[in-house]
Amino acid sequence: MIVILCASSCLIAQEIVKPIEDLLHDNTSEYPNTYYKDTNNKLQNLVGTWVYDNGTDYFKITFFKQKVIENEYNNVYEDRLFTRFLYKKNGRVIYDNYGTNSYPRDQGLINDKPSEISSSFVKNSTIGFVYTEPSNNDCHRRKVGSLDVSYTNGNPLQLSWKRTTATRYFNDRICDNGVRPDNSDFVIPENMVLTKLQ
């Protein structure tokens, strides 16, 4: 009897693997003990470093994939892309959240504060991302955006980047440190075609 109970509990707790694409329409509370995995390599295709350079704007971004908790209460996990990036305008570094680099930081011109460019859904060949850029002060940036990235399998490998600014913003409440939220516009270009570094 004890062996049967143990075996049935183990089966109930066993992790179910579903493709990451299902996360777009699944209610995770209805699928406990599930891992939404990048089984079709939609996220994996973006892993690595990509560059855009039009002579004025230089943008380098590195995507890396991690298994993260999506719904802790129901033990639901998912694969997600996270990023590190460098943005230069006319040769001047604006953002750099790679952490270590060769650029001088003593002038206080480089914004290396955290931001969020992380994947949120996969639909066909497009990966949707939550999008915010680093704020220019010690409070959060009010503006939020959504980003669609599509991978093209050519030579060279390229991806299409299309960002939109959401009509809803974070609220205008003052942060705990007494600083008002950053109301400035995004500065990274909205539309780009990036090429993968080999």
Short mmCIF file of N, CA and C in Angstrom, two decimals, residues 51-168:
data_model
loop_
_atom_site.label_atom_id
_atom_site.label_comp_id
_atom_site.label_asym_id
_atom_site.label_seq_id
_atom_site.Cartn_x
_atom_site.Cartn_y
_atom_site.Cartn_z
N VAL A 51 24.55 42.79 -33.71
CA VAL A 51 25.00 44.18 -33.83
C VAL A 51 24.21 44.92 -34.91
N TYR A 52 23.92 46.19 -34.61
CA TYR A 52 23.35 47.12 -35.60
C TYR A 52 24.26 48.35 -35.60
N ASP A 53 24.63 48.82 -36.80
CA ASP A 53 25.50 49.99 -36.90
C ASP A 53 25.17 50.73 -38.20
N ASN A 54 24.57 51.95 -38.06
CA ASN A 54 24.26 52.74 -39.25
C ASN A 54 25.17 53.96 -39.38
N GLY A 55 26.26 53.97 -38.61
CA GLY A 55 27.19 55.10 -38.64
C GLY A 55 26.89 56.14 -37.58
N THR A 56 25.65 56.24 -37.15
CA THR A 56 25.24 57.14 -36.07
C THR A 56 24.88 56.36 -34.82
N ASP A 57 24.05 55.34 -35.00
CA ASP A 57 23.62 54.48 -33.90
C ASP A 57 24.38 53.16 -33.97
N TYR A 58 25.00 52.78 -32.84
CA TYR A 58 25.65 51.49 -32.73
C TYR A 58 24.99 50.77 -31.56
N PHE A 59 24.46 49.57 -31.83
CA PHE A 59 23.77 48.80 -30.79
C PHE A 59 24.25 47.37 -30.84
N LYS A 60 24.72 46.89 -29.71
CA LYS A 60 25.15 45.49 -29.57
C LYS A 60 24.35 44.87 -28.45
N ILE A 61 23.78 43.69 -28.70
CA ILE A 61 22.97 43.02 -27.68
C ILE A 61 23.32 41.54 -27.65
N THR A 62 23.39 40.99 -26.46
CA THR A 62 23.65 39.57 -26.27
C THR A 62 22.43 38.96 -25.60
N PHE A 63 21.87 37.93 -26.24
CA PHE A 63 20.74 37.18 -25.69
C PHE A 63 21.27 35.91 -25.04
N PHE A 64 20.77 35.58 -23.86
CA PHE A 64 21.09 34.30 -23.24
C PHE A 64 19.83 33.71 -22.64
N LYS A 65 19.77 32.38 -22.67
CA LYS A 65 18.55 31.67 -22.29
C LYS A 65 18.70 31.06 -20.91
N GLN A 66 17.63 31.17 -20.11
CA GLN A 66 17.62 30.56 -18.78
C GLN A 66 16.26 29.94 -18.51
N LYS A 67 16.28 28.87 -17.71
CA LYS A 67 15.04 28.30 -17.20
C LYS A 67 14.69 29.05 -15.92
N VAL A 68 13.50 29.64 -15.89
CA VAL A 68 13.11 30.46 -14.73
C VAL A 68 11.72 30.05 -14.26
N ILE A 69 11.40 30.42 -13.03
CA ILE A 69 10.08 30.13 -12.47
C ILE A 69 9.06 31.11 -13.05
N GLU A 70 7.96 30.59 -13.55
CA GLU A 70 6.89 31.42 -14.10
C GLU A 70 5.76 31.57 -13.08
N ASN A 71 5.44 30.48 -12.41
CA ASN A 71 4.37 30.48 -11.42
C ASN A 71 4.82 29.59 -10.26
N GLU A 72 5.33 30.23 -9.22
CA GLU A 72 5.92 29.49 -8.11
C GLU A 72 4.88 28.63 -7.39
N TYR A 73 3.70 29.16 -7.21
CA TYR A 73 2.65 28.45 -6.47
C TYR A 73 2.30 27.12 -7.14
N ASN A 74 2.30 27.10 -8.48
CA ASN A 74 1.95 25.89 -9.23
C ASN A 74 3.16 25.15 -9.79
N ASN A 75 4.35 25.58 -9.41
CA ASN A 75 5.58 24.92 -9.85
C ASN A 75 5.69 24.89 -11.38
N VAL A 76 5.50 26.06 -12.00
CA VAL A 76 5.57 26.18 -13.45
C VAL A 76 6.84 26.93 -13.83
N TYR A 77 7.59 26.37 -14.76
CA TYR A 77 8.85 26.96 -15.22
C TYR A 77 8.75 27.28 -16.71
N GLU A 78 9.63 28.15 -17.16
CA GLU A 78 9.69 28.45 -18.60
C GLU A 78 11.11 28.80 -18.98
N ASP A 79 11.43 28.61 -20.26
CA ASP A 79 12.67 29.15 -20.82
C ASP A 79 12.41 30.60 -21.17
N ARG A 80 13.38 31.46 -20.88
CA ARG A 80 13.22 32.88 -21.17
C ARG A 80 14.55 33.44 -21.65
N LEU A 81 14.49 34.42 -22.54
CA LEU A 81 15.70 35.12 -22.98
C LEU A 81 15.89 36.37 -22.14
N PHE A 82 17.14 36.59 -21.73
CA PHE A 82 17.54 37.80 -21.05
C PHE A 82 18.64 38.46 -21.87
N THR A 83 18.95 39.72 -21.57
CA THR A 83 19.88 40.45 -22.43
C THR A 83 20.89 41.29 -21.65
N ARG A 84 21.98 41.56 -22.33
CA ARG A 84 22.94 42.60 -21.96
C ARG A 84 23.14 43.41 -23.23
N PHE A 85 23.31 44.74 -23.10
CA PHE A 85 23.45 45.52 -24.32
C PHE A 85 24.31 46.76 -24.13
N LEU A 86 24.79 47.26 -25.28
CA LEU A 86 25.61 48.46 -25.36
C LEU A 86 25.01 49.33 -26.46
N TYR A 87 24.76 50.61 -26.15
CA TYR A 87 24.23 51.53 -27.16
C TYR A 87 25.10 52.77 -27.20
N LYS A 88 25.57 53.11 -28.43
CA LYS A 88 26.37 54.32 -28.64
C LYS A 88 25.68 55.20 -29.67
N LYS A 89 25.72 56.50 -29.43
CA LYS A 89 25.18 57.49 -30.37
C LYS A 89 26.32 58.41 -30.76
N ASN A 90 26.62 58.47 -32.06
CA ASN A 90 27.74 59.29 -32.56
C ASN A 90 29.03 59.00 -31.81
N GLY A 91 29.26 57.72 -31.51
CA GLY A 91 30.50 57.30 -30.86
C GLY A 91 30.50 57.43 -29.34
N ARG A 92 29.49 58.08 -28.77
CA ARG A 92 29.42 58.26 -27.31
C ARG A 92 28.57 57.17 -26.69
N VAL A 93 29.08 56.51 -25.66
CA VAL A 93 28.34 55.43 -25.00
C VAL A 93 27.20 56.04 -24.19
N ILE A 94 25.98 55.58 -24.47
CA ILE A 94 24.79 56.02 -23.75
C ILE A 94 24.40 54.99 -22.70
N TYR A 95 24.28 53.73 -23.11
CA TYR A 95 23.95 52.63 -22.20
C TYR A 95 25.02 51.57 -22.30
N ASP A 96 25.34 50.97 -21.18
CA ASP A 96 26.23 49.82 -21.19
C ASP A 96 25.96 49.00 -19.94
N ASN A 97 25.22 47.93 -20.09
CA ASN A 97 24.96 47.08 -18.93
C ASN A 97 25.61 45.70 -19.06
N TYR A 98 26.71 45.64 -19.81
CA TYR A 98 27.49 44.40 -19.88
C TYR A 98 28.23 44.14 -18.58
N GLY A 99 28.48 45.19 -17.80
CA GLY A 99 29.13 45.00 -16.50
C GLY A 99 30.61 45.28 -16.53
N THR A 100 31.33 44.72 -17.47
CA THR A 100 32.76 45.01 -17.59
C THR A 100 33.02 45.43 -19.02
N ASN A 101 33.79 46.48 -19.18
CA ASN A 101 34.10 46.98 -20.52
C ASN A 101 35.31 47.88 -20.45
N SER A 102 35.71 48.39 -21.59
CA SER A 102 36.90 49.24 -21.64
C SER A 102 36.56 50.71 -21.70
N TYR A 103 35.29 51.07 -21.48
CA TYR A 103 34.90 52.47 -21.59
C TYR A 103 35.07 53.19 -20.27
N PRO A 104 35.57 54.44 -20.29
CA PRO A 104 35.77 55.18 -19.04
C PRO A 104 34.44 55.53 -18.38
N ARG A 105 34.33 55.26 -17.10
CA ARG A 105 33.10 55.56 -16.37
C ARG A 105 33.25 56.78 -15.46
N ASP A 106 34.43 57.35 -15.40
CA ASP A 106 34.66 58.45 -14.45
C ASP A 106 33.93 59.73 -14.82
N GLN A 107 33.51 59.87 -16.08
CA GLN A 107 32.82 61.09 -16.48
C GLN A 107 31.33 61.04 -16.15
N GLY A 108 30.84 59.89 -15.73
CA GLY A 108 29.43 59.76 -15.38
C GLY A 108 28.49 59.85 -16.57
N LEU A 109 28.97 59.60 -17.78
CA LEU A 109 28.13 59.74 -18.97
C LEU A 109 27.47 58.44 -19.38
N ILE A 110 27.93 57.31 -18.83
CA ILE A 110 27.41 56.02 -19.25
C ILE A 110 26.34 55.56 -18.29
N ASN A 111 25.19 55.22 -18.84
CA ASN A 111 24.10 54.71 -18.02
C ASN A 111 24.17 53.19 -18.01
N ASP A 112 24.55 52.61 -16.86
CA ASP A 112 24.65 51.16 -16.76
C ASP A 112 23.60 50.60 -15.79
N LYS A 113 22.54 51.40 -15.55
CA LYS A 113 21.48 50.94 -14.65
C LYS A 113 20.71 49.79 -15.29
N PRO A 114 20.06 48.98 -14.45
CA PRO A 114 19.32 47.85 -15.00
C PRO A 114 18.14 48.29 -15.86
N SER A 115 17.76 47.44 -16.76
CA SER A 115 16.57 47.64 -17.56
C SER A 115 16.00 46.26 -17.83
N GLU A 116 14.93 46.21 -18.57
CA GLU A 116 14.37 44.90 -18.87
C GLU A 116 14.10 44.79 -20.36
N ILE A 117 14.82 43.88 -20.98
CA ILE A 117 14.51 43.43 -22.33
C ILE A 117 14.54 41.92 -22.21
N SER A 118 13.39 41.33 -21.90
CA SER A 118 13.33 39.89 -21.69
C SER A 118 12.11 39.33 -22.41
N SER A 119 12.25 38.09 -22.90
CA SER A 119 11.19 37.49 -23.71
C SER A 119 9.95 37.22 -22.88
N SER A 120 8.79 37.36 -23.52
CA SER A 120 7.53 37.11 -22.81
C SER A 120 6.63 36.12 -23.54
N PHE A 121 6.77 35.98 -24.86
CA PHE A 121 5.99 34.98 -25.57
C PHE A 121 6.64 34.64 -26.91
N VAL A 122 6.24 33.50 -27.45
CA VAL A 122 6.69 33.07 -28.77
C VAL A 122 5.45 32.79 -29.61
N LYS A 123 5.40 33.39 -30.79
CA LYS A 123 4.28 33.16 -31.70
C LYS A 123 4.84 33.06 -33.11
N ASN A 124 4.73 31.88 -33.70
CA ASN A 124 5.28 31.60 -35.03
C ASN A 124 6.77 31.92 -35.04
N SER A 125 7.21 32.84 -35.91
CA SER A 125 8.64 33.17 -35.97
C SER A 125 8.98 34.41 -35.17
N THR A 126 8.00 34.96 -34.44
CA THR A 126 8.23 36.19 -33.67
C THR A 126 8.30 35.90 -32.18
N ILE A 127 9.25 36.55 -31.53
CA ILE A 127 9.37 36.47 -30.08
C ILE A 127 9.04 37.85 -29.53
N GLY A 128 8.08 37.89 -28.61
CA GLY A 128 7.69 39.14 -27.98
C GLY A 128 8.50 39.36 -26.71
N PHE A 129 8.86 40.62 -26.47
CA PHE A 129 9.66 40.98 -25.31
C PHE A 129 8.99 42.09 -24.51
N VAL A 130 9.18 42.06 -23.21
CA VAL A 130 8.89 43.22 -22.36
C VAL A 130 10.07 44.16 -22.56
N TYR A 131 9.82 45.48 -22.63
CA TYR A 131 10.90 46.41 -22.98
C TYR A 131 10.89 47.64 -22.10
N THR A 132 11.99 47.88 -21.41
CA THR A 132 12.25 49.17 -20.77
C THR A 132 13.74 49.47 -20.94
N GLU A 133 14.08 50.74 -20.99
CA GLU A 133 15.47 51.15 -21.03
C GLU A 133 15.87 51.67 -19.66
N PRO A 134 17.18 51.74 -19.39
CA PRO A 134 17.61 52.28 -18.10
C PRO A 134 17.09 53.69 -17.89
N SER A 135 16.74 54.02 -16.66
CA SER A 135 16.26 55.37 -16.37
C SER A 135 17.44 56.33 -16.27
N ASN A 136 17.13 57.62 -16.39
CA ASN A 136 18.17 58.64 -16.29
C ASN A 136 18.31 59.21 -14.89
N ASN A 137 17.57 58.65 -13.94
CA ASN A 137 17.70 59.11 -12.56
C ASN A 137 17.60 57.91 -11.63
N ASP A 138 17.43 58.15 -10.34
CA ASP A 138 17.38 57.06 -9.37
C ASP A 138 15.97 56.58 -9.08
N CYS A 139 15.09 56.71 -10.06
CA CYS A 139 13.74 56.18 -9.98
C CYS A 139 13.50 55.41 -11.28
N HIS A 140 12.41 54.69 -11.39
CA HIS A 140 12.16 53.92 -12.60
C HIS A 140 11.75 54.84 -13.77
N ARG A 141 11.89 54.31 -14.96
CA ARG A 141 11.40 55.00 -16.16
C ARG A 141 9.91 54.72 -16.27
N ARG A 142 9.10 55.74 -16.51
CA ARG A 142 7.65 55.55 -16.62
C ARG A 142 7.26 54.81 -17.89
N LYS A 143 7.95 55.07 -18.97
CA LYS A 143 7.55 54.48 -20.25
C LYS A 143 7.90 53.00 -20.28
N VAL A 144 7.00 52.23 -20.85
CA VAL A 144 7.23 50.81 -21.09
C VAL A 144 6.94 50.54 -22.55
N GLY A 145 7.49 49.48 -23.05
CA GLY A 145 7.27 49.16 -24.45
C GLY A 145 7.15 47.68 -24.67
N SER A 146 6.82 47.35 -25.90
CA SER A 146 6.83 45.94 -26.31
C SER A 146 7.74 45.85 -27.53
N LEU A 147 8.37 44.72 -27.63
CA LEU A 147 9.36 44.52 -28.68
C LEU A 147 9.07 43.20 -29.37
N ASP A 148 9.04 43.22 -30.71
CA ASP A 148 8.90 42.00 -31.49
C ASP A 148 10.21 41.77 -32.24
N VAL A 149 10.75 40.58 -32.06
CA VAL A 149 12.00 40.21 -32.72
C VAL A 149 11.73 38.98 -33.57
N SER A 150 12.12 39.05 -34.84
CA SER A 150 11.96 37.92 -35.76
C SER A 150 13.33 37.54 -36.31
N TYR A 151 13.58 36.25 -36.35
CA TYR A 151 14.85 35.69 -36.78
C TYR A 151 14.76 35.28 -38.24
N THR A 152 15.78 35.63 -39.02
CA THR A 152 15.82 35.17 -40.41
C THR A 152 17.06 34.31 -40.61
N ASN A 153 16.84 33.15 -41.19
CA ASN A 153 17.92 32.19 -41.36
C ASN A 153 18.56 32.39 -42.72
N GLY A 154 19.49 33.32 -42.81
CA GLY A 154 20.18 33.61 -44.07
C GLY A 154 21.67 33.68 -43.84
N ASN A 155 22.36 34.26 -44.80
CA ASN A 155 23.80 34.46 -44.65
C ASN A 155 24.12 35.90 -45.01
N PRO A 156 24.39 36.79 -44.05
CA PRO A 156 24.57 36.47 -42.63
C PRO A 156 23.22 36.30 -41.91
N LEU A 157 23.29 35.71 -40.70
CA LEU A 157 22.11 35.58 -39.87
C LEU A 157 21.68 36.96 -39.39
N GLN A 158 20.39 37.26 -39.51
CA GLN A 158 19.89 38.58 -39.12
C GLN A 158 18.61 38.44 -38.30
N LEU A 159 18.31 39.49 -37.58
CA LEU A 159 17.03 39.54 -36.88
C LEU A 159 16.43 40.92 -37.05
N SER A 160 15.12 40.93 -37.15
CA SER A 160 14.35 42.17 -37.29
C SER A 160 13.86 42.59 -35.91
N TRP A 161 14.07 43.85 -35.57
CA TRP A 161 13.76 44.42 -34.25
C TRP A 161 12.72 45.52 -34.45
N LYS A 162 11.53 45.38 -33.85
CA LYS A 162 10.48 46.40 -33.96
C LYS A 162 9.92 46.68 -32.57
N ARG A 163 10.17 47.89 -32.09
CA ARG A 163 9.71 48.26 -30.75
C ARG A 163 8.59 49.27 -30.84
N THR A 164 7.59 49.13 -29.96
CA THR A 164 6.53 50.12 -29.84
C THR A 164 6.48 50.58 -28.39
N THR A 165 6.12 51.85 -28.21
CA THR A 165 5.95 52.38 -26.86
C THR A 165 4.51 52.19 -26.46
N ALA A 166 4.30 51.60 -25.30
CA ALA A 166 2.94 51.33 -24.83
C ALA A 166 2.23 52.63 -24.49
N THR A 167 0.92 52.62 -24.64
CA THR A 167 0.14 53.81 -24.28
C THR A 167 -0.03 53.91 -22.76
N ARG A 168 0.10 52.79 -22.07
CA ARG A 168 0.05 52.84 -20.60
C ARG A 168 1.47 53.02 -20.07
#
